[in-house]
Each structure stands twice: as C-alpha cells, then as structure tokens.
Coordinates of C-alpha atoms in Angstrom, one line a residue:
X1 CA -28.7 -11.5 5.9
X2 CA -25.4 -11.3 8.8
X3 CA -25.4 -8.4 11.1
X4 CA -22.6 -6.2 10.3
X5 CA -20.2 -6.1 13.4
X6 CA -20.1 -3.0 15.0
X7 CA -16.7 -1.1 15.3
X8 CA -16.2 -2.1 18.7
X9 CA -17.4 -5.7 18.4
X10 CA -15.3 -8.5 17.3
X11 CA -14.1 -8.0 13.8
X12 CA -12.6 -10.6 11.5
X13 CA -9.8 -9.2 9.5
X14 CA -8.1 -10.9 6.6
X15 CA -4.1 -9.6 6.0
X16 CA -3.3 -10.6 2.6
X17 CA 0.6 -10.6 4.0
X18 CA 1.4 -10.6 7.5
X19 CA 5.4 -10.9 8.0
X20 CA 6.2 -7.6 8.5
X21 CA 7.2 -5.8 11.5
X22 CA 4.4 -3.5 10.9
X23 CA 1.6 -6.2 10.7
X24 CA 2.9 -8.5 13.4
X25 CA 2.5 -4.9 15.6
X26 CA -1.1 -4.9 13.9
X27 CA -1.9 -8.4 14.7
X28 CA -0.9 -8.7 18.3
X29 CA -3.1 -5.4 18.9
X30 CA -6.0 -7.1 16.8
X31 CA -5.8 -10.0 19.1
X32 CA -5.8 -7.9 22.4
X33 CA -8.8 -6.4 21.5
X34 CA -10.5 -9.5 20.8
X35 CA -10.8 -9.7 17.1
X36 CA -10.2 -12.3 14.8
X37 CA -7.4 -12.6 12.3
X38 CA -6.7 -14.4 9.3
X39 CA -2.4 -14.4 8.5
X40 CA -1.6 -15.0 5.0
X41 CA 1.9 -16.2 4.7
X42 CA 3.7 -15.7 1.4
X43 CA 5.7 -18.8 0.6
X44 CA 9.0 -17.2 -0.2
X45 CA 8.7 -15.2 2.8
X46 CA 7.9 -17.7 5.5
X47 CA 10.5 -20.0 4.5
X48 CA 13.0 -16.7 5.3
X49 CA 14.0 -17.8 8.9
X50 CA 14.5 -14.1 9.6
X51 CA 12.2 -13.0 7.8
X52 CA 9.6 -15.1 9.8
X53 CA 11.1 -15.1 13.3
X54 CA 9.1 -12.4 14.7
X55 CA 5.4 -14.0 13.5
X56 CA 6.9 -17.7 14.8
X57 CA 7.6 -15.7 18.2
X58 CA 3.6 -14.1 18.0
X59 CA 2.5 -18.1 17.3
X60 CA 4.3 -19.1 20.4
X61 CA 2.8 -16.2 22.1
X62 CA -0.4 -17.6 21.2
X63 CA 0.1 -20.8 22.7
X64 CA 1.2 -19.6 25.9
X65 CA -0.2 -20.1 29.2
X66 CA 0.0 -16.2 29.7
X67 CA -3.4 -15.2 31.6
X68 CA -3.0 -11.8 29.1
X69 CA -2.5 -13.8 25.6
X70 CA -5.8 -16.1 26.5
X71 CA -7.6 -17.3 24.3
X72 CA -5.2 -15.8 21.5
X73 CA -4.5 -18.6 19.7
X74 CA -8.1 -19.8 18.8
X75 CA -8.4 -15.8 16.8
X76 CA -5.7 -16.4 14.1
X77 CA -5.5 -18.7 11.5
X78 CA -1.9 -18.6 9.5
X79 CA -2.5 -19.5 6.3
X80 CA 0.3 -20.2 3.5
X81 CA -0.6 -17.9 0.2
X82 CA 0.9 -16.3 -2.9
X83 CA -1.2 -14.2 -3.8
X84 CA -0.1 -14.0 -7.6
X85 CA -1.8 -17.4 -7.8
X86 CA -5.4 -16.8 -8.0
X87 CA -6.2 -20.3 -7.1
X88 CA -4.6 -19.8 -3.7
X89 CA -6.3 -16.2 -3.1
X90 CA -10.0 -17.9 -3.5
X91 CA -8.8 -21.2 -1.5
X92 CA -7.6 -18.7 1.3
X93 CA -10.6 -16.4 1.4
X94 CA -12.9 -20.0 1.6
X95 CA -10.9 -20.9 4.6
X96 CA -11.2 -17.6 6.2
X97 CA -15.1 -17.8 6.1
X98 CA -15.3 -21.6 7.0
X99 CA -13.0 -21.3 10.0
X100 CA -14.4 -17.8 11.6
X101 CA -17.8 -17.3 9.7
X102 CA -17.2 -14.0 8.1
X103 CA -14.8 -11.5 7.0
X104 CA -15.0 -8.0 7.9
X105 CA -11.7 -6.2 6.2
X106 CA -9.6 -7.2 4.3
X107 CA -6.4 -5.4 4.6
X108 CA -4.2 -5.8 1.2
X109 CA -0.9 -5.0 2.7
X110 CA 1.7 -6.7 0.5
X111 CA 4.9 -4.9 -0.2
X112 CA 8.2 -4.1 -1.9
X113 CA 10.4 -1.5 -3.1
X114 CA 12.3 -2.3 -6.1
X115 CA 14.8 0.8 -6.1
X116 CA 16.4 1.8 -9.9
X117 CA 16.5 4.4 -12.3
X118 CA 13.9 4.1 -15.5
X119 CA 16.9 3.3 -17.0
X120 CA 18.9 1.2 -14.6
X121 CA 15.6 -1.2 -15.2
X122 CA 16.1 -1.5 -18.8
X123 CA 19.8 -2.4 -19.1
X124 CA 19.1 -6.5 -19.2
X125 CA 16.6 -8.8 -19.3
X126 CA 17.0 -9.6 -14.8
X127 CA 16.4 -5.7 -14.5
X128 CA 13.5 -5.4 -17.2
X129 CA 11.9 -8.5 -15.4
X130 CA 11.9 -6.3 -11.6
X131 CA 9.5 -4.2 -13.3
X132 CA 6.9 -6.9 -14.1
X133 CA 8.0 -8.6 -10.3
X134 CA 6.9 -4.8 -9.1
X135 CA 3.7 -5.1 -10.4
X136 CA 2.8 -8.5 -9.6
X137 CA 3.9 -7.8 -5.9
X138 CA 2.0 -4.5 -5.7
X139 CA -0.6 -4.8 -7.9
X140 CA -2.0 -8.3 -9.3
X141 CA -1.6 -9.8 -6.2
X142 CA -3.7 -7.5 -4.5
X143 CA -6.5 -7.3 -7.2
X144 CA -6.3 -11.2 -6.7
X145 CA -7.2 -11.2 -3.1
X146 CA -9.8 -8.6 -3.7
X147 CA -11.6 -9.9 -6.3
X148 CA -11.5 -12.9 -4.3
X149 CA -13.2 -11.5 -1.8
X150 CA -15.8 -9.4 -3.3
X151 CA -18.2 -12.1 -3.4
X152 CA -18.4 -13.0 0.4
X153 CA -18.7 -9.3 0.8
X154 CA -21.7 -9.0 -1.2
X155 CA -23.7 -11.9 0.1
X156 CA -22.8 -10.4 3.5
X157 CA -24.1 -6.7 2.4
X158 CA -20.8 -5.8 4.4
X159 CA -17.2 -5.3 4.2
X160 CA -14.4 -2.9 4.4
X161 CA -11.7 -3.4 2.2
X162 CA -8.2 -1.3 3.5
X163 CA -5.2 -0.9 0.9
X164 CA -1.9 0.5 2.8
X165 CA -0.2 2.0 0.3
X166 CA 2.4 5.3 0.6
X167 CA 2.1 8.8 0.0
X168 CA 4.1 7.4 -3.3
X169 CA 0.1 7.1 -4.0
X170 CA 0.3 11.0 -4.8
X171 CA 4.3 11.8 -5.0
X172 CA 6.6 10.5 -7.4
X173 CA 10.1 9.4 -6.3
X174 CA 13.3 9.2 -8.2
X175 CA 15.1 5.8 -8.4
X176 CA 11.6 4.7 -7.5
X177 CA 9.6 4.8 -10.7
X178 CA 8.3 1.3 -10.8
X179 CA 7.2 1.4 -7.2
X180 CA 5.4 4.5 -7.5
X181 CA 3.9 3.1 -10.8
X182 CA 2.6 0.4 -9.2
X183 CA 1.1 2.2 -6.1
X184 CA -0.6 4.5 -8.7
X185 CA -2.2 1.3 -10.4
X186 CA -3.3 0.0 -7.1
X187 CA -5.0 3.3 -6.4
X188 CA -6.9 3.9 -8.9
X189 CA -8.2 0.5 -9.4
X190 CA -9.8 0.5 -5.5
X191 CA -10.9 4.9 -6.7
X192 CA -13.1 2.9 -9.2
X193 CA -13.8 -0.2 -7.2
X194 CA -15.3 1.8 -4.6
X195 CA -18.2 3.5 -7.0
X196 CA -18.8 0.0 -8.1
X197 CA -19.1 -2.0 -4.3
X198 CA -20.7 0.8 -2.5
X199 CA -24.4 -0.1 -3.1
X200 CA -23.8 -3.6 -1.4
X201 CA -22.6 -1.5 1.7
X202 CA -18.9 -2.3 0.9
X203 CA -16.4 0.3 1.9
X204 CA -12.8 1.1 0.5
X205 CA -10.5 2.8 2.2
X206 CA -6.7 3.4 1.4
X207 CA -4.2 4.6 4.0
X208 CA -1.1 6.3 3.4
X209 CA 1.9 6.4 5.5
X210 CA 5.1 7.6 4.7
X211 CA 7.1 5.7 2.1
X212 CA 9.5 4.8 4.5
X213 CA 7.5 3.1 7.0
X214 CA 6.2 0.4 4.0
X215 CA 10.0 0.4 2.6
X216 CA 11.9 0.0 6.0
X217 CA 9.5 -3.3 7.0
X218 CA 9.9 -4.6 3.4
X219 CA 12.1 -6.4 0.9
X220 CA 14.6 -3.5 -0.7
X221 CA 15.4 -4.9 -4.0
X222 CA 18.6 -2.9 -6.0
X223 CA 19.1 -3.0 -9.3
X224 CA 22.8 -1.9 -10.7
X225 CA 23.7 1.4 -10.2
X226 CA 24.4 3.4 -14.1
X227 CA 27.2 5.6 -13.3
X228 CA 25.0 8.2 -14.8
X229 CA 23.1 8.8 -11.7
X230 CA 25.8 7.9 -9.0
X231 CA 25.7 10.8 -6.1
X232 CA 28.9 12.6 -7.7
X233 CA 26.8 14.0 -10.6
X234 CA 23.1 14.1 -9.0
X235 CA 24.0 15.9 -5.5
X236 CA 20.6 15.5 -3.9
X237 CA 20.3 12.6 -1.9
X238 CA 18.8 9.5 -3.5
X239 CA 16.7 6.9 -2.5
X240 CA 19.8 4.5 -3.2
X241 CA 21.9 6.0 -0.9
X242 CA 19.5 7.2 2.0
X243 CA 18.7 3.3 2.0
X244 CA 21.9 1.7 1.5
X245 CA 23.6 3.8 4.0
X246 CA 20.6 2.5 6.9
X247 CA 21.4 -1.0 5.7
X248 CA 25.0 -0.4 5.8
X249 CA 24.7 0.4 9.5
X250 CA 23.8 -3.1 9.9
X251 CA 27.0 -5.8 9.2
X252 CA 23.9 -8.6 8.2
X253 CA 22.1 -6.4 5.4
X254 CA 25.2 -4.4 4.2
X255 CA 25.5 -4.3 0.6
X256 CA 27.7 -3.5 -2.1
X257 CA 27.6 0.2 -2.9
X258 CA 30.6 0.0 -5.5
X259 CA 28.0 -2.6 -7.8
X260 CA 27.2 -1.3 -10.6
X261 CA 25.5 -1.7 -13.9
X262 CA 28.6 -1.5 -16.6
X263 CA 30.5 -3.7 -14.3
X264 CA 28.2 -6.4 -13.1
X265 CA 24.8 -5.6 -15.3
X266 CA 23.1 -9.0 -13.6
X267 CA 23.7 -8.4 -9.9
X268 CA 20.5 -7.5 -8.0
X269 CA 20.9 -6.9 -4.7
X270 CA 18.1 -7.6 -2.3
X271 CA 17.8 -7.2 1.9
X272 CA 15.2 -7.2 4.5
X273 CA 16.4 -4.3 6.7
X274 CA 16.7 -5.3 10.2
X275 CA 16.1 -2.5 12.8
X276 CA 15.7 -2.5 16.8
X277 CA 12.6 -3.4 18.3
X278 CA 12.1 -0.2 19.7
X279 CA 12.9 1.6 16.2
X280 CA 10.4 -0.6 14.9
X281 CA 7.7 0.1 16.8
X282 CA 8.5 4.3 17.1
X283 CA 8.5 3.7 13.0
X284 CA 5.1 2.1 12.7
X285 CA 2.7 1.8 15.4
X286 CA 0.9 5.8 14.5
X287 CA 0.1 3.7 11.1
X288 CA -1.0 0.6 12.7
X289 CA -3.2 3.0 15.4
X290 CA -4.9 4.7 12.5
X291 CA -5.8 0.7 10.7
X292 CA -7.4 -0.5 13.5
X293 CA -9.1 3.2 14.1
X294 CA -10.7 3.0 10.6
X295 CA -11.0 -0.5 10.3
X296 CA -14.5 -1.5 9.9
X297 CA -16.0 2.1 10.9
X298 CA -19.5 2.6 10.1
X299 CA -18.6 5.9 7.8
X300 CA -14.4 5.6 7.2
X301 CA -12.8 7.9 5.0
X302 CA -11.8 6.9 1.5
X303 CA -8.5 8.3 1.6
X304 CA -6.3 8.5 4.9
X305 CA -3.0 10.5 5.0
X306 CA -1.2 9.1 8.7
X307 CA 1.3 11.4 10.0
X308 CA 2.3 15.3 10.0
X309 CA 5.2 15.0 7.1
X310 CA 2.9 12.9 4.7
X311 CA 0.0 15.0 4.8
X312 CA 2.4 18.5 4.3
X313 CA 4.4 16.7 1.5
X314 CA 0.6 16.0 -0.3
X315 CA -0.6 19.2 0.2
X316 CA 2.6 20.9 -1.2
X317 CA 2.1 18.2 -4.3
X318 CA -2.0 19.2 -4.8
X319 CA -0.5 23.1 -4.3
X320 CA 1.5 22.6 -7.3
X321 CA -1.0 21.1 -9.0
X322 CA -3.6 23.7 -8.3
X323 CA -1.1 26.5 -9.0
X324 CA -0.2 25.2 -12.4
X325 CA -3.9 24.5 -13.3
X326 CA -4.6 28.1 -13.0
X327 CA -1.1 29.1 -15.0
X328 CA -2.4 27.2 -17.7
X329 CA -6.1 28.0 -17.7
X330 CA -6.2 29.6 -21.3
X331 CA -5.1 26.6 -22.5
X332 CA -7.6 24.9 -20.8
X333 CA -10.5 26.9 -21.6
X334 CA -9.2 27.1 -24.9
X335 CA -10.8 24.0 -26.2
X336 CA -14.7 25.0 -24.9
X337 CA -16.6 25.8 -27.6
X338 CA -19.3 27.7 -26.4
X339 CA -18.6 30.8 -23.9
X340 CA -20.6 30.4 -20.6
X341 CA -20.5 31.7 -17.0
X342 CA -18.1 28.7 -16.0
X343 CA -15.2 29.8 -18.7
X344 CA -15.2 33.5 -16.7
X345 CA -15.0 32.2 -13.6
X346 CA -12.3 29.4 -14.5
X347 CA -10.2 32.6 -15.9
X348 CA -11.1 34.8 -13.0
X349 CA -9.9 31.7 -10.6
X350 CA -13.5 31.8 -9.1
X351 CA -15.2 28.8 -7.6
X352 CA -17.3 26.7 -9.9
X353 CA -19.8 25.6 -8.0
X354 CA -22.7 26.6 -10.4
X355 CA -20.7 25.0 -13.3
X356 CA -22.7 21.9 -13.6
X357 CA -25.5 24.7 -14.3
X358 CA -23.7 26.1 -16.9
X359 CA -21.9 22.6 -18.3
X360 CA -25.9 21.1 -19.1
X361 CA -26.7 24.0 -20.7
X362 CA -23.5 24.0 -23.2
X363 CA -24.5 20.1 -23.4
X364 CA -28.1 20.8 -24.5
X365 CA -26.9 23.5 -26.8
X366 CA -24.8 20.9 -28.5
X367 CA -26.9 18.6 -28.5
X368 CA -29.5 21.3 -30.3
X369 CA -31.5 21.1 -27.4

C-alpha cells in the first residue's frame, strides 16, 4: 500500500478545470510550494484566446530560466478534457497517475452562472436547453471526474476529494435558480459520497466562497430578459443588473441591457468578465489560501465557509431555518404516534440529546417489542 503524503510533503492535485483566474492563482502557489499539478483544460475554453491567456502566460512561466520558477515546469501536466465526456475523464485521471504516480485531491472546480428567471428559461427551446447546459457544467461533469477517480483513491487507501462550490450551496438566489439548483445537486451527491468513501480513508471536503468570487472568474451566460422582472417593477437589485452593470464597465464584455425576451426570444448573451490583475487577486486569493490550507489535511472539515460575509449570510439562512422549525413544531410533532419525552422537549424547544433514547423505545413499541 502508498504512503499517504503528509500535508506539508509534495501533494499531487488534479483540477478538473483550470482557466480561471482563480485557479491559475491556485496553481502558481501549488507549484511554489513544490507540489504537483495536473491542469485539465476544457476544449471550448482553451481555444478562447482570452480566455486562455493567463494559463499560456503560467506555461511560459514554467519554461523560464527564472532561478524562482525552477523546476516548475516538470510539476504540471496540462491536459485537454471535457469533462461531460466520461471517456475523456477516465483517460485523464490514467494520465495523471502514469505521469506523477498518484493523486492526492482532486479539486472539481468547473463553473458557470447561467443567470435567468424560472421563467425567462422556459420561453424557447435555446433557453430551456441552458438548464440542461447548467447541469452538465455543474454537475455531470463533476460526478464524471469523480467517479473517475474513485478507483485510484481506493487502491491508494487515500484521497481528498475538494468541490468549490458557493454559499449558493445553502442560499437561493433570484434570476439564479438553475445555478443554485445545480450547486444543490452537487452537494448533496459528495454529503452522501462521503459516508460511502470514508472507510477507504477518502476524505470530501466542499468549500464555499462567495457566489461572486466563482461568477466573476466564470462564463456569465444571459438569457432574455421577460419585461416582467425588469428593475422598474422588482426594485431590489438583481443579479442581472449587479452583473451587467460590472461588465458594462468594461467596453470588451459590455452587453445589451435593452435585449429582451418578447423582442429577441433566441439571443443569449454570454461574457467572460475581464477585471484587473490586482482586482483579481484581492477577489480570490482568501479562497485559494483556504484550498491549499485544507487540501490534503490529515482531519479537513467536510464543509468550509471562506470569508466573514458568506459565513454571516449562512448563519442568517440556518437562523431562519431554525426559527421556523420551532414556529411549526405542532405540526411536526403532530404526526408521532406515540407521546414520549422527545415530543415535550421538541415543544418546550429543549435539546434532544436523549431522543435517540426515547426514538428506540417508540420503535420497539411499534414494532410490539
């Protein structure tokens, strides 16, 4: 059996996609530390000339005589990848092993926002088919790679596998249904994977940053804009115009505000936001500190909130939850047949930490134990 690497040895991470400002930042850390890191490059993506142009700049990096980027370029391996293609997942994951021995995390870090009312999707068949592109971006392709993976992970009684996700994980958005949808799926997929890996030492871990931080390194896709929703008769700020007006501010990724469905049902709009260096690296580098902090840690935490704002909009959102639970708790306890210690408590708001006590003996009693 391999020897698990330690958290401060060499690790070999595998990035499902790696084109984003957030995971070139991730990469060139990875390599100053002296890990190992396989690059998936999605095919539509890398052909994007700027969409690319900051990972082509890291390869030249690599290949420089620079005493600090030494020995760079023999740690990454750039490997071309859809990862809606299963086929391509499994060839990828083969090459990872046979190039650098092992993998130690995978990090699934594939992303778009698709941004459009429930029913601004629905008004044609282009719209309806952004909610099945949604999913395959988010979720399929990610369960690809995974599964993919899980059998090197076994045989090396090892792995970590990261998903970087949003606090859209706990907090619905509007104009961002599908998105969230899919984040939700993702979720609680690897909340179930993780009871079913963890007795061959396999770790899961997801990590949440702010929905911005994934949708401001991303592809924005826009669907047509139903004058039902336009800003003059829903006054809270949407998604559609807090990220229209940032790629306004920007003559290359301005788009058509004025588009909209009744008009021109078909035209999606889609942009890569562009953003300064510095903006880019003030936007994600607390998230790409806290991946390579948990990132193959003996004991990492299943679920990891990164920043101030994300962790006080989810405890505001679990708040509400709780508070609502116990509003309703007649209802609840309504449906128990038998009366126990554990339905006084639930209506007194108490704790129930003697209710597994309490549930076995309603169990055997209905059982006729």
């Amino acid at each position: 059996m391999e020897e698990a690497a330690t958290h401060n040895s060499p690790r070999t991470w595998f990035l499902t996609s790696s084109l984003s400002p957030l995971c070139i930042r991730l990469i060139r850390l990875l390599l100053a530390h002296g890990d190992y890191v396989v690059a998936c490059l999605p095919p539509a993506e890398i052909e994007n000339d700027d969409r690319s142009a900051e990972f082509r700049e890291l390869i030249n990096e690599c290949k420089s005589n620079r005493k600090d980027r030494e020995g760079w370029k023999d740690r990454i391996r750039g490997i071309r990848c859809d990862g809606r293609v299963m086929g391509q997942c499994g060839a990828a994951i083969a090459e990872a092993v046979q190039v650098f021995g092992r993998i130690d995390i995978l990090l699934c870090c594939k992303f778009e926002a698709v941004v459009g009312t429930v029913e601004e999707l629905s008004t044609t068949p282009r719209t309806r088919n952004l909610v099945r592109d949604q999913f395959e971006t988010i979720f399929f392709s990610q369960v690809n790679f995974i599964k993919a993976a899980l059998p090197q992970f076994r045989a090396q009684h090892t792995g970590h596998i990261i998903i970087l996700t949003s606090i859209g994980g706990h907090i619905g958005t509007p104009g961002m249904s599908i998105y969230t949808a899919a984040t939700w799926a993702l979720e609680g997929y690897c909340d179930s994977l993780a009871y079913e890996i963890a007795p061959f030492n396999i770790k899961v871990t997801v990590v949440q940053p702010n929905k911005e931080i994934q949708s401001l390194t991303n592809k924005i896709v826009f669907a047509p804009q139903l004058p039902y929703y336009d800003s003059d008769v829903n006054p809270a700020p949407s998604v559609r115009e807090i990220y229209g007006n940032m790629l306004n501010a920007n003559p290359e990724t301005a788009i058509d505000h004025l588009v909209g469905a009744e008009e021109r049902p078909d035209d999606i709009q889609y942009r890569y936001p562009k953003l300064p260096a510095a903006a880019y690296d003030k936007l994600v580098m607390e998230t790409v500190h806290a991946l390579t902090a948990i990132g193959g840690h003996e004991n990492p935490p299943a679920r990891h909130i990164v920043g101030f704002d994300g962790a006080i909009a989810v405890k505001e959102k679990l708040k509400t939850v709780t508070e609502e639970l116990e509003d309703f708790v007649e209802a609840s306890v309504a449906v128990d047949i038998f009366e126990s210690e554990l339905k006084k408590e639930a209506r007194q708001g108490g704790n129930s930490g003697s209710g597994g006590r309490y549930m076995s003996e309603d169990v055997q009693m209905g059982m006729g134990a």
